[in-house]
mmCIF file of C-alpha atoms in Angstrom:
data_model
loop_
_atom_site.group_PDB
_atom_site.id
_atom_site.type_symbol
_atom_site.label_atom_id
_atom_site.label_comp_id
_atom_site.label_asym_id
_atom_site.label_seq_id
_atom_site.Cartn_x
_atom_site.Cartn_y
_atom_site.Cartn_z
ATOM 1 C CA MET A 3 -5.821 26.129 -20.867
ATOM 2 C CA ALA A 4 -7.529 23.435 -22.954
ATOM 3 C CA THR A 5 -6.235 19.925 -22.381
ATOM 4 C CA SER A 6 -6.021 16.958 -24.729
ATOM 5 C CA ARG A 7 -8.133 13.816 -24.487
ATOM 6 C CA GLU A 8 -5.018 11.905 -23.470
ATOM 7 C CA HIS A 9 -4.287 14.390 -20.683
ATOM 8 C CA GLU A 10 -7.825 14.078 -19.311
ATOM 9 C CA TYR A 11 -7.827 10.296 -19.627
ATOM 10 C CA LEU A 12 -4.532 9.822 -17.746
ATOM 11 C CA SER A 13 -5.495 12.233 -14.939
ATOM 12 C CA ASN A 14 -8.830 10.467 -14.454
ATOM 13 C CA ALA A 15 -7.165 7.047 -14.732
ATOM 14 C CA ALA A 16 -4.911 7.855 -11.764
ATOM 15 C CA LEU A 17 -7.950 8.610 -9.616
ATOM 16 C CA ARG A 18 -9.790 5.523 -10.858
ATOM 17 C CA ILE A 19 -6.821 3.316 -9.978
ATOM 18 C CA MET A 20 -6.592 4.645 -6.422
ATOM 19 C CA GLU A 21 -10.355 4.556 -5.889
ATOM 20 C CA SER A 22 -10.544 1.017 -7.254
ATOM 21 C CA ALA A 23 -7.676 -0.101 -4.993
ATOM 22 C CA SER A 24 -9.615 1.140 -1.968
ATOM 23 C CA HIS A 25 -12.171 -1.614 -2.652
ATOM 24 C CA SER A 26 -9.538 -3.982 -1.256
ATOM 25 C CA GLY A 27 -10.730 -2.886 2.191
ATOM 26 C CA LEU A 28 -7.198 -1.818 3.166
ATOM 27 C CA PHE A 29 -7.913 1.921 3.100
ATOM 28 C CA GLY A 30 -10.573 4.459 2.204
ATOM 29 C CA TYR A 31 -10.674 6.883 -0.711
ATOM 30 C CA THR A 32 -11.987 10.429 -0.985
ATOM 31 C CA GLU A 33 -11.492 12.581 -4.069
ATOM 32 C CA GLY A 34 -9.949 15.928 -3.131
ATOM 33 C CA GLN A 35 -10.139 19.456 -4.430
ATOM 34 C CA ARG A 36 -7.833 19.813 -7.400
ATOM 35 C CA LYS A 37 -6.836 23.456 -6.860
ATOM 36 C CA LEU A 38 -3.588 23.821 -8.821
ATOM 37 C CA PHE A 39 -3.365 20.124 -9.643
ATOM 38 C CA ASP A 40 -4.728 17.862 -12.364
ATOM 39 C CA PHE A 41 -5.893 15.345 -9.753
ATOM 40 C CA SER A 42 -6.008 15.014 -5.979
ATOM 41 C CA CYS A 43 -7.314 12.501 -3.428
ATOM 42 C CA ASP A 44 -7.107 11.545 0.230
ATOM 43 C CA LEU A 45 -6.387 7.932 1.211
ATOM 44 C CA LYS A 46 -7.533 7.192 4.768
ATOM 45 C CA LYS A 47 -7.105 4.581 7.465
ATOM 46 C CA ASP A 48 -5.785 5.321 10.947
ATOM 47 C CA TRP A 49 -3.961 8.030 9.002
ATOM 48 C CA SER A 50 -4.720 10.421 6.176
ATOM 49 C CA LYS A 51 -2.420 10.490 3.153
ATOM 50 C CA VAL A 52 -3.036 13.208 0.578
ATOM 51 C CA VAL A 53 -1.945 12.425 -2.982
ATOM 52 C CA VAL A 54 -1.748 15.175 -5.622
ATOM 53 C CA GLY A 55 -0.691 14.920 -9.238
ATOM 54 C CA GLN A 56 0.057 16.599 -12.538
ATOM 55 C CA THR A 57 -0.116 15.186 -16.056
ATOM 56 C CA LEU A 58 2.352 16.246 -18.736
ATOM 57 C CA TRP A 59 1.150 15.523 -22.236
ATOM 58 C CA LYS A 60 0.888 18.310 -24.774
ATOM 59 C CA HIS A 61 3.080 21.116 -23.463
ATOM 60 C CA GLY A 62 6.819 20.769 -23.923
ATOM 61 C CA GLY A 63 9.731 20.398 -21.583
ATOM 62 C CA ASP A 64 9.482 23.973 -20.367
ATOM 63 C CA GLY A 65 6.315 23.035 -18.496
ATOM 64 C CA ILE A 66 8.163 20.483 -16.361
ATOM 65 C CA ASP A 67 9.777 23.158 -14.191
ATOM 66 C CA LYS A 68 6.390 24.726 -13.369
ATOM 67 C CA ASP A 69 4.748 21.338 -12.777
ATOM 68 C CA LEU A 70 7.421 20.145 -10.379
ATOM 69 C CA ARG A 71 7.495 23.461 -8.534
ATOM 70 C CA THR A 72 3.728 23.212 -8.057
ATOM 71 C CA LEU A 73 3.987 19.617 -6.804
ATOM 72 C CA LEU A 74 6.920 20.178 -4.463
ATOM 73 C CA ASN A 75 5.616 23.447 -3.020
ATOM 74 C CA GLU A 76 2.583 21.663 -1.578
ATOM 75 C CA ARG A 77 3.562 20.932 2.002
ATOM 76 C CA ASP A 78 1.065 18.494 3.499
ATOM 77 C CA VAL A 79 1.075 15.688 0.943
ATOM 78 C CA ALA A 80 2.275 12.109 1.236
ATOM 79 C CA ALA A 81 2.971 11.687 -2.472
ATOM 80 C CA ALA A 82 3.264 13.915 -5.515
ATOM 81 C CA VAL A 83 2.457 11.980 -8.686
ATOM 82 C CA TYR A 84 3.688 13.028 -12.121
ATOM 83 C CA ILE A 85 2.321 11.227 -15.197
ATOM 84 C CA ALA A 86 4.293 12.198 -18.277
ATOM 85 C CA ARG A 87 4.726 11.414 -21.960
ATOM 86 C CA HIS A 88 7.771 9.221 -22.498
ATOM 87 C CA GLU A 89 10.123 11.147 -24.764
ATOM 88 C CA SER A 90 13.903 11.446 -24.521
ATOM 89 C CA ARG A 91 13.875 15.244 -24.421
ATOM 90 C CA LEU A 92 11.230 15.266 -21.673
ATOM 91 C CA ARG A 93 13.124 12.732 -19.572
ATOM 92 C CA ALA A 94 16.317 14.747 -20.019
ATOM 93 C CA ARG A 95 14.558 17.954 -18.994
ATOM 94 C CA PHE A 96 12.980 16.188 -16.016
ATOM 95 C CA ALA A 97 16.432 15.016 -14.877
ATOM 96 C CA GLU A 98 17.805 18.563 -15.204
ATOM 97 C CA VAL A 99 14.986 20.100 -13.168
ATOM 98 C CA THR A 100 15.111 17.527 -10.369
ATOM 99 C CA GLN A 101 18.900 17.843 -10.235
ATOM 100 C CA SER A 102 18.544 21.594 -9.763
ATOM 101 C CA TYR A 103 16.478 20.997 -6.611
ATOM 102 C CA LEU A 104 19.205 18.951 -4.897
ATOM 103 C CA ASP A 105 20.942 22.092 -3.610
ATOM 104 C CA THR A 106 17.776 23.798 -2.401
ATOM 105 C CA PRO A 107 15.459 23.425 0.633
ATOM 106 C CA MET A 108 13.198 21.363 -1.680
ATOM 107 C CA ARG A 109 15.713 18.510 -1.675
ATOM 108 C CA GLY A 110 13.909 16.621 1.092
ATOM 109 C CA ARG A 111 10.618 16.729 -0.790
ATOM 110 C CA LEU A 112 11.955 14.942 -3.870
ATOM 111 C CA SER A 113 11.539 11.578 -2.130
ATOM 112 C CA ARG A 114 7.758 11.889 -2.219
ATOM 113 C CA LEU A 115 7.763 12.379 -6.002
ATOM 114 C CA ARG A 116 6.412 9.421 -7.993
ATOM 115 C CA VAL A 117 6.865 9.534 -11.787
ATOM 116 C CA PHE A 118 5.039 7.304 -14.280
ATOM 117 C CA TRP A 119 6.033 7.463 -17.946
ATOM 118 C CA VAL A 120 3.435 6.717 -20.625
ATOM 119 C CA PRO A 121 4.371 5.791 -24.251
ATOM 120 C CA ALA A 122 4.515 8.925 -26.401
ATOM 121 C CA ASP A 123 2.342 7.426 -29.145
ATOM 122 C CA PHE A 124 -0.616 6.804 -26.805
ATOM 123 C CA LYS A 125 -3.895 8.011 -28.315
ATOM 124 C CA VAL A 126 -7.362 7.808 -26.824
ATOM 125 C CA GLY A 127 -9.728 5.988 -29.174
ATOM 126 C CA ASP A 128 -8.251 2.510 -29.532
ATOM 127 C CA ASP A 129 -9.860 0.472 -26.734
ATOM 128 C CA ARG A 130 -7.154 -2.196 -26.712
ATOM 129 C CA VAL A 131 -4.373 0.373 -26.396
ATOM 130 C CA THR A 132 -6.279 2.309 -23.744
ATOM 131 C CA GLU A 133 -6.874 -0.850 -21.707
ATOM 132 C CA SER A 134 -3.203 -1.773 -22.001
ATOM 133 C CA ILE A 135 -2.079 1.674 -20.825
ATOM 134 C CA TYR A 136 -4.497 1.536 -17.896
ATOM 135 C CA ALA A 137 -3.322 -1.949 -16.867
ATOM 136 C CA SER A 138 0.331 -0.906 -17.050
ATOM 137 C CA LEU A 139 -0.298 2.274 -15.067
ATOM 138 C CA LYS A 140 -2.273 0.313 -12.472
ATOM 139 C CA GLU A 141 0.562 -2.188 -12.014
ATOM 140 C CA GLU A 142 3.180 0.545 -11.617
ATOM 141 C CA MET A 143 1.065 2.669 -9.290
ATOM 142 C CA THR A 144 0.263 -0.335 -7.108
ATOM 143 C CA LYS A 145 3.940 -1.191 -6.696
ATOM 144 C CA ASP A 146 5.418 2.281 -6.399
ATOM 145 C CA LEU A 147 2.607 4.336 -4.856
ATOM 146 C CA LEU A 148 0.099 2.188 -3.016
ATOM 147 C CA LEU A 149 2.616 -0.188 -1.414
ATOM 148 C CA HIS A 150 5.309 2.373 -0.656
ATOM 149 C CA VAL A 151 3.076 5.235 0.445
ATOM 150 C CA THR A 152 -0.349 3.927 1.419
ATOM 151 C CA LEU A 153 0.832 0.632 2.907
ATOM 152 C CA GLY A 154 3.987 2.087 4.425
ATOM 153 C CA GLY A 155 6.506 0.248 2.266
ATOM 154 C CA LEU A 156 5.288 -3.310 2.810
ATOM 155 C CA SER A 157 7.152 -5.588 0.401
ATOM 156 C CA PRO A 158 7.110 -9.232 -0.781
ATOM 157 C CA ARG A 159 10.305 -9.756 1.240
ATOM 158 C CA ASP A 160 8.549 -8.495 4.375
ATOM 159 C CA VAL A 161 5.677 -10.915 3.815
ATOM 160 C CA LEU A 162 8.099 -13.805 3.285
ATOM 161 C CA ARG A 163 10.056 -13.048 6.459
ATOM 162 C CA PHE A 164 6.890 -12.576 8.506
ATOM 163 C CA SER A 165 5.413 -15.865 7.281
ATOM 164 C CA SER A 166 8.565 -17.858 7.979
ATOM 165 C CA SER A 167 7.888 -18.115 11.732
ATOM 166 C CA ARG A 168 7.320 -21.713 12.870
ATOM 167 C CA ARG A 169 4.991 -20.623 15.673
ATOM 168 C CA PRO A 170 1.558 -20.526 13.992
ATOM 169 C CA GLY A 171 -0.515 -17.494 14.938
ATOM 170 C CA LEU A 172 1.968 -15.953 17.359
ATOM 171 C CA PRO A 173 3.424 -13.225 15.078
ATOM 172 C CA VAL A 174 -0.085 -11.971 14.252
ATOM 173 C CA ALA A 175 -1.112 -12.074 17.929
ATOM 174 C CA ILE A 176 1.968 -10.116 19.023
ATOM 175 C CA LEU A 177 1.521 -7.368 16.420
ATOM 176 C CA SER A 178 -2.156 -7.033 17.269
ATOM 177 C CA HIS A 179 -1.418 -6.866 20.998
ATOM 178 C CA VAL A 180 1.337 -4.263 20.627
ATOM 179 C CA LYS A 181 -0.815 -2.114 18.342
ATOM 180 C CA LYS A 182 -3.729 -2.077 20.794
ATOM 181 C CA HIS A 183 -2.063 -2.271 24.209
ATOM 182 C CA GLY A 184 1.595 -1.436 23.750
ATOM 183 C CA TYR A 185 4.343 -3.662 25.165
ATOM 184 C CA ARG A 186 5.056 -3.581 28.895
ATOM 185 C CA SER A 187 7.286 -6.638 29.223
ATOM 186 C CA HIS A 188 7.825 -10.140 27.875
ATOM 187 C CA LYS A 189 6.262 -11.644 30.991
ATOM 188 C CA HIS A 190 3.149 -9.451 30.924
ATOM 189 C CA THR A 191 2.589 -10.017 27.205
ATOM 190 C CA ALA A 192 3.088 -13.793 27.511
ATOM 191 C CA MET A 193 0.493 -13.912 30.292
ATOM 192 C CA THR A 194 -1.964 -11.782 28.321
ATOM 193 C CA LEU A 195 -1.611 -13.936 25.208
ATOM 194 C CA ASP A 196 -1.523 -17.148 27.268
ATOM 195 C CA THR A 197 1.627 -18.372 25.565
ATOM 196 C CA ASN A 198 5.038 -19.746 26.532
ATOM 197 C CA LEU A 199 7.364 -17.003 27.799
ATOM 198 C CA ASN A 200 10.434 -18.225 25.890
ATOM 199 C CA ALA A 201 8.474 -18.567 22.657
ATOM 200 C CA LEU A 202 7.010 -15.085 23.141
ATOM 201 C CA LYS A 203 10.413 -13.558 23.824
ATOM 202 C CA TYR A 204 12.029 -15.224 20.802
ATOM 203 C CA GLU A 205 9.205 -14.254 18.428
ATOM 204 C CA THR A 206 9.059 -10.671 19.669
ATOM 205 C CA GLU A 207 12.787 -10.235 19.190
ATOM 206 C CA ARG A 208 12.549 -11.823 15.748
ATOM 207 C CA LEU A 209 9.822 -9.350 14.751
ATOM 208 C CA PHE A 210 12.029 -6.516 16.001
ATOM 209 C CA ILE A 211 15.047 -7.722 14.042
ATOM 210 C CA ILE A 212 13.111 -8.067 10.766
ATOM 211 C CA GLY A 213 11.497 -4.648 11.190
ATOM 212 C CA PHE A 214 7.942 -5.462 12.192
ATOM 213 C CA LEU A 215 8.406 -3.864 15.592
ATOM 214 C CA GLU A 216 10.396 -0.736 16.390
ATOM 215 C CA SER A 217 11.841 0.653 19.595
ATOM 216 C CA GLU A 218 13.738 3.736 20.682
ATOM 217 C CA SER A 219 16.348 1.345 22.064
ATOM 218 C CA LEU A 220 18.608 -0.613 19.725
ATOM 219 C CA GLN A 221 18.133 -3.590 22.039
ATOM 220 C CA GLY A 222 14.329 -3.323 21.876
ATOM 221 C CA GLY A 223 12.085 -3.335 24.914
ATOM 222 C CA ILE A 224 9.316 -0.745 24.582
ATOM 223 C CA TYR A 225 7.957 -1.757 21.209
ATOM 224 C CA GLN A 226 5.663 -0.159 18.656
ATOM 225 C CA VAL A 227 4.273 -1.553 15.426
ATOM 226 C CA THR A 228 5.785 0.078 12.348
ATOM 227 C CA GLU A 229 3.493 1.634 9.757
ATOM 228 C CA SER A 230 4.017 -0.993 7.083
ATOM 229 C CA ARG A 231 3.461 -3.729 9.647
ATOM 230 C CA ASN A 232 0.133 -2.180 10.539
ATOM 231 C CA ALA A 233 -0.651 -2.812 6.895
ATOM 232 C CA MET A 234 0.409 -6.447 7.390
ATOM 233 C CA LEU A 235 -2.227 -6.765 10.113
ATOM 234 C CA ASP A 236 -4.852 -5.379 7.732
ATOM 235 C CA VAL A 237 -3.797 -7.860 5.050
ATOM 236 C CA CYS A 238 -4.082 -10.684 7.601
ATOM 237 C CA SER A 239 -7.537 -9.457 8.576
ATOM 238 C CA ARG A 240 -8.726 -9.613 4.977
ATOM 239 C CA LEU A 241 -7.182 -13.095 4.642
ATOM 240 C CA ARG A 242 -9.222 -14.108 7.681
ATOM 241 C CA ASP A 243 -12.310 -12.851 5.844
ATOM 242 C CA TYR A 244 -11.305 -15.091 2.924
ATOM 243 C CA LEU A 245 -10.924 -18.148 5.164
ATOM 244 C CA ASN A 246 -14.327 -17.421 6.715
ATOM 245 C CA GLY A 247 -15.978 -16.886 3.325
ATOM 246 C CA ASN A 248 -16.609 -13.189 3.993
ATOM 247 C CA LEU A 249 -14.188 -11.463 1.628
ATOM 248 C CA GLY A 250 -16.880 -10.270 -0.769
ATOM 249 C CA GLU A 251 -19.458 -11.490 -3.209
ATOM 250 C CA GLU A 252 -18.731 -15.177 -3.809
ATOM 251 C CA ASN A 253 -15.790 -14.650 -1.427
ATOM 252 C CA LYS A 254 -13.868 -12.670 -4.050
ATOM 253 C CA ASN A 255 -12.210 -9.256 -4.028
ATOM 254 C CA ASP A 256 -10.309 -8.507 -7.225
ATOM 255 C CA GLU A 257 -8.509 -5.445 -5.871
ATOM 256 C CA PHE A 258 -7.343 -7.187 -2.716
ATOM 257 C CA GLU A 259 -6.232 -10.150 -4.817
ATOM 258 C CA HIS A 260 -4.236 -7.815 -7.083
ATOM 259 C CA ILE A 261 -2.446 -6.143 -4.155
ATOM 260 C CA CYS A 262 -1.726 -9.544 -2.601
ATOM 261 C CA ARG A 263 -0.304 -10.816 -5.887
ATOM 262 C CA VAL A 264 2.122 -7.878 -5.956
ATOM 263 C CA LEU A 265 3.109 -8.840 -2.398
ATOM 264 C CA GLY A 266 3.667 -12.469 -3.398
ATOM 265 C CA ILE A 267 0.520 -13.752 -1.662
ATOM 266 C CA THR A 268 -1.497 -16.114 -3.882
ATOM 267 C CA TYR A 269 -4.277 -16.943 -1.437
ATOM 268 C CA PRO A 270 -6.867 -18.075 -4.076
ATOM 269 C CA SER A 271 -4.571 -21.038 -4.777
ATOM 270 C CA ILE A 272 -5.498 -22.449 -1.361
ATOM 271 C CA PRO A 273 -9.188 -23.433 -0.978
ATOM 272 C CA VAL A 274 -10.985 -22.288 2.154
ATOM 273 C CA THR A 275 -11.852 -25.952 2.726
ATOM 274 C CA ALA A 276 -8.163 -26.903 3.046
ATOM 275 C CA ARG A 277 -7.084 -28.065 6.492
ATOM 276 C CA LEU A 278 -4.493 -25.551 7.687
ATOM 277 C CA LEU A 279 -3.991 -26.539 11.316
ATOM 278 C CA GLY A 280 -2.890 -29.650 13.179
ATOM 279 C CA LYS A 281 -0.876 -32.656 12.121
ATOM 280 C CA GLY A 282 -3.228 -33.369 9.241
ATOM 281 C CA ALA A 283 -2.593 -30.053 7.503
ATOM 282 C CA GLU A 284 -3.313 -30.360 3.787
ATOM 283 C CA VAL A 285 -1.057 -27.557 2.550
ATOM 284 C CA ASP A 286 2.617 -27.333 1.695
ATOM 285 C CA ILE A 287 4.273 -25.714 4.715
ATOM 286 C CA GLN A 288 7.126 -24.617 2.436
ATOM 287 C CA ASP A 289 4.685 -22.337 0.598
ATOM 288 C CA PRO A 290 4.853 -18.790 2.089
ATOM 289 C CA THR A 291 1.173 -18.185 1.296
ATOM 290 C CA ALA A 292 0.175 -21.407 3.063
ATOM 291 C CA LEU A 293 2.289 -20.441 6.082
ATOM 292 C CA LEU A 294 0.695 -16.993 6.209
ATOM 293 C CA LEU A 295 -2.814 -18.436 6.018
ATOM 294 C CA GLN A 296 -1.841 -20.904 8.738
ATOM 295 C CA HIS A 297 -0.814 -17.984 10.969
ATOM 296 C CA VAL A 298 -4.136 -16.269 10.297
ATOM 297 C CA ALA A 299 -6.176 -19.425 10.902
ATOM 298 C CA GLN A 300 -4.377 -20.212 14.175
ATOM 299 C CA ALA A 301 -4.695 -16.640 15.495
ATOM 300 C CA ASP A 302 -8.383 -16.681 14.594
ATOM 301 C CA SER A 303 -8.850 -20.040 16.326
ATOM 302 C CA ASP A 304 -7.054 -18.791 19.452
ATOM 303 C CA GLY A 305 -9.197 -15.665 19.637
ATOM 304 C CA SER A 306 -6.026 -13.682 20.347
ATOM 305 C CA VAL A 307 -6.381 -10.922 17.748
ATOM 306 C CA ASP A 308 -8.493 -7.786 17.492
ATOM 307 C CA TRP A 309 -9.204 -8.040 13.770
ATOM 308 C CA SER A 310 -9.663 -4.818 11.833
ATOM 309 C CA THR A 311 -12.817 -4.343 9.788
ATOM 310 C CA PRO A 312 -12.689 -3.297 6.116
ATOM 311 C CA TYR A 313 -12.292 0.441 5.674
ATOM 312 C CA PHE A 314 -15.114 1.723 3.523
ATOM 313 C CA ALA A 315 -14.574 4.875 1.497
ATOM 314 C CA LEU A 316 -16.179 8.134 2.530
ATOM 315 C CA PRO A 317 -18.345 9.924 -0.074
ATOM 316 C CA SER A 318 -16.231 11.893 -2.527
ATOM 317 C CA SER A 319 -16.225 15.659 -2.279
ATOM 318 C CA SER A 320 -17.967 15.869 -5.661
ATOM 319 C CA ALA A 321 -20.730 13.527 -4.486
ATOM 320 C CA MET A 322 -21.233 15.565 -1.316
ATOM 321 C CA SER A 323 -21.388 18.774 -3.337
ATOM 322 C CA ALA A 324 -23.988 17.265 -5.649
ATOM 323 C CA ALA A 325 -26.073 16.176 -2.641
ATOM 324 C CA HIS A 326 -26.256 19.770 -1.496
#
């Protein structure tokens, strides 16, 4: 079936947004085989998260049932994206169809559905309108897809609570240690990190309470790093690159900066020349971004963290096909 210019633009825009976001160094991007879908990709790190999507533009509300069935029938996907024209009748039909799935085995798969509504009067051809639609879609997809799915649900509140520790560097060191070595005991971990036992115990329990560590026991003990908190370590690693002048060309990375802004981290506001450590610190310790950078700088100075390297994207499937 022939598709409209708007349909093609929006499907390609979704892929462009996810590929562009991978330049942040937080995950890799590989375009996937579309099969029954309008777009598909695989976002990779220590995990692989497949994202598939459909675009609803020209066909009417009757097509929603087929689109959603196609999206929800796919088993091994992390997110099913639906980009649709914003009309009252389409939204009403969408609500009816999703409601009908609540009493079926598909109910559990509804949570992976991500819907982005685009103004009904959108037309390809006006550059200003097209740029505005792309910017709006990018903002929404970053907040509702990339943070919740790719980065495990990391939120501005998480960043604020993580940064609020008054023990510079220790939260980053603990997460890094648990991720790489596991957690045998407070005493063993304190010795390994060469830190005060009481401080280590308090900070570990704090990280457990605020959700950065998880345990099969409600009282904690054998800890693991949660998925979103793994993402926090990756963010800290890129912030270390910024402090060391290695974030990118001229020490800039627009995509990483955009994701950080959504998370409430405004690191460009603090120059790399600012003194972050010691009594002569030149930053406002009430500023969550300054506190986070202080944690990163102290952990880097202590040499206590196994910093992750940026994850570079694999060649897309289309590029590999062309090479052969």
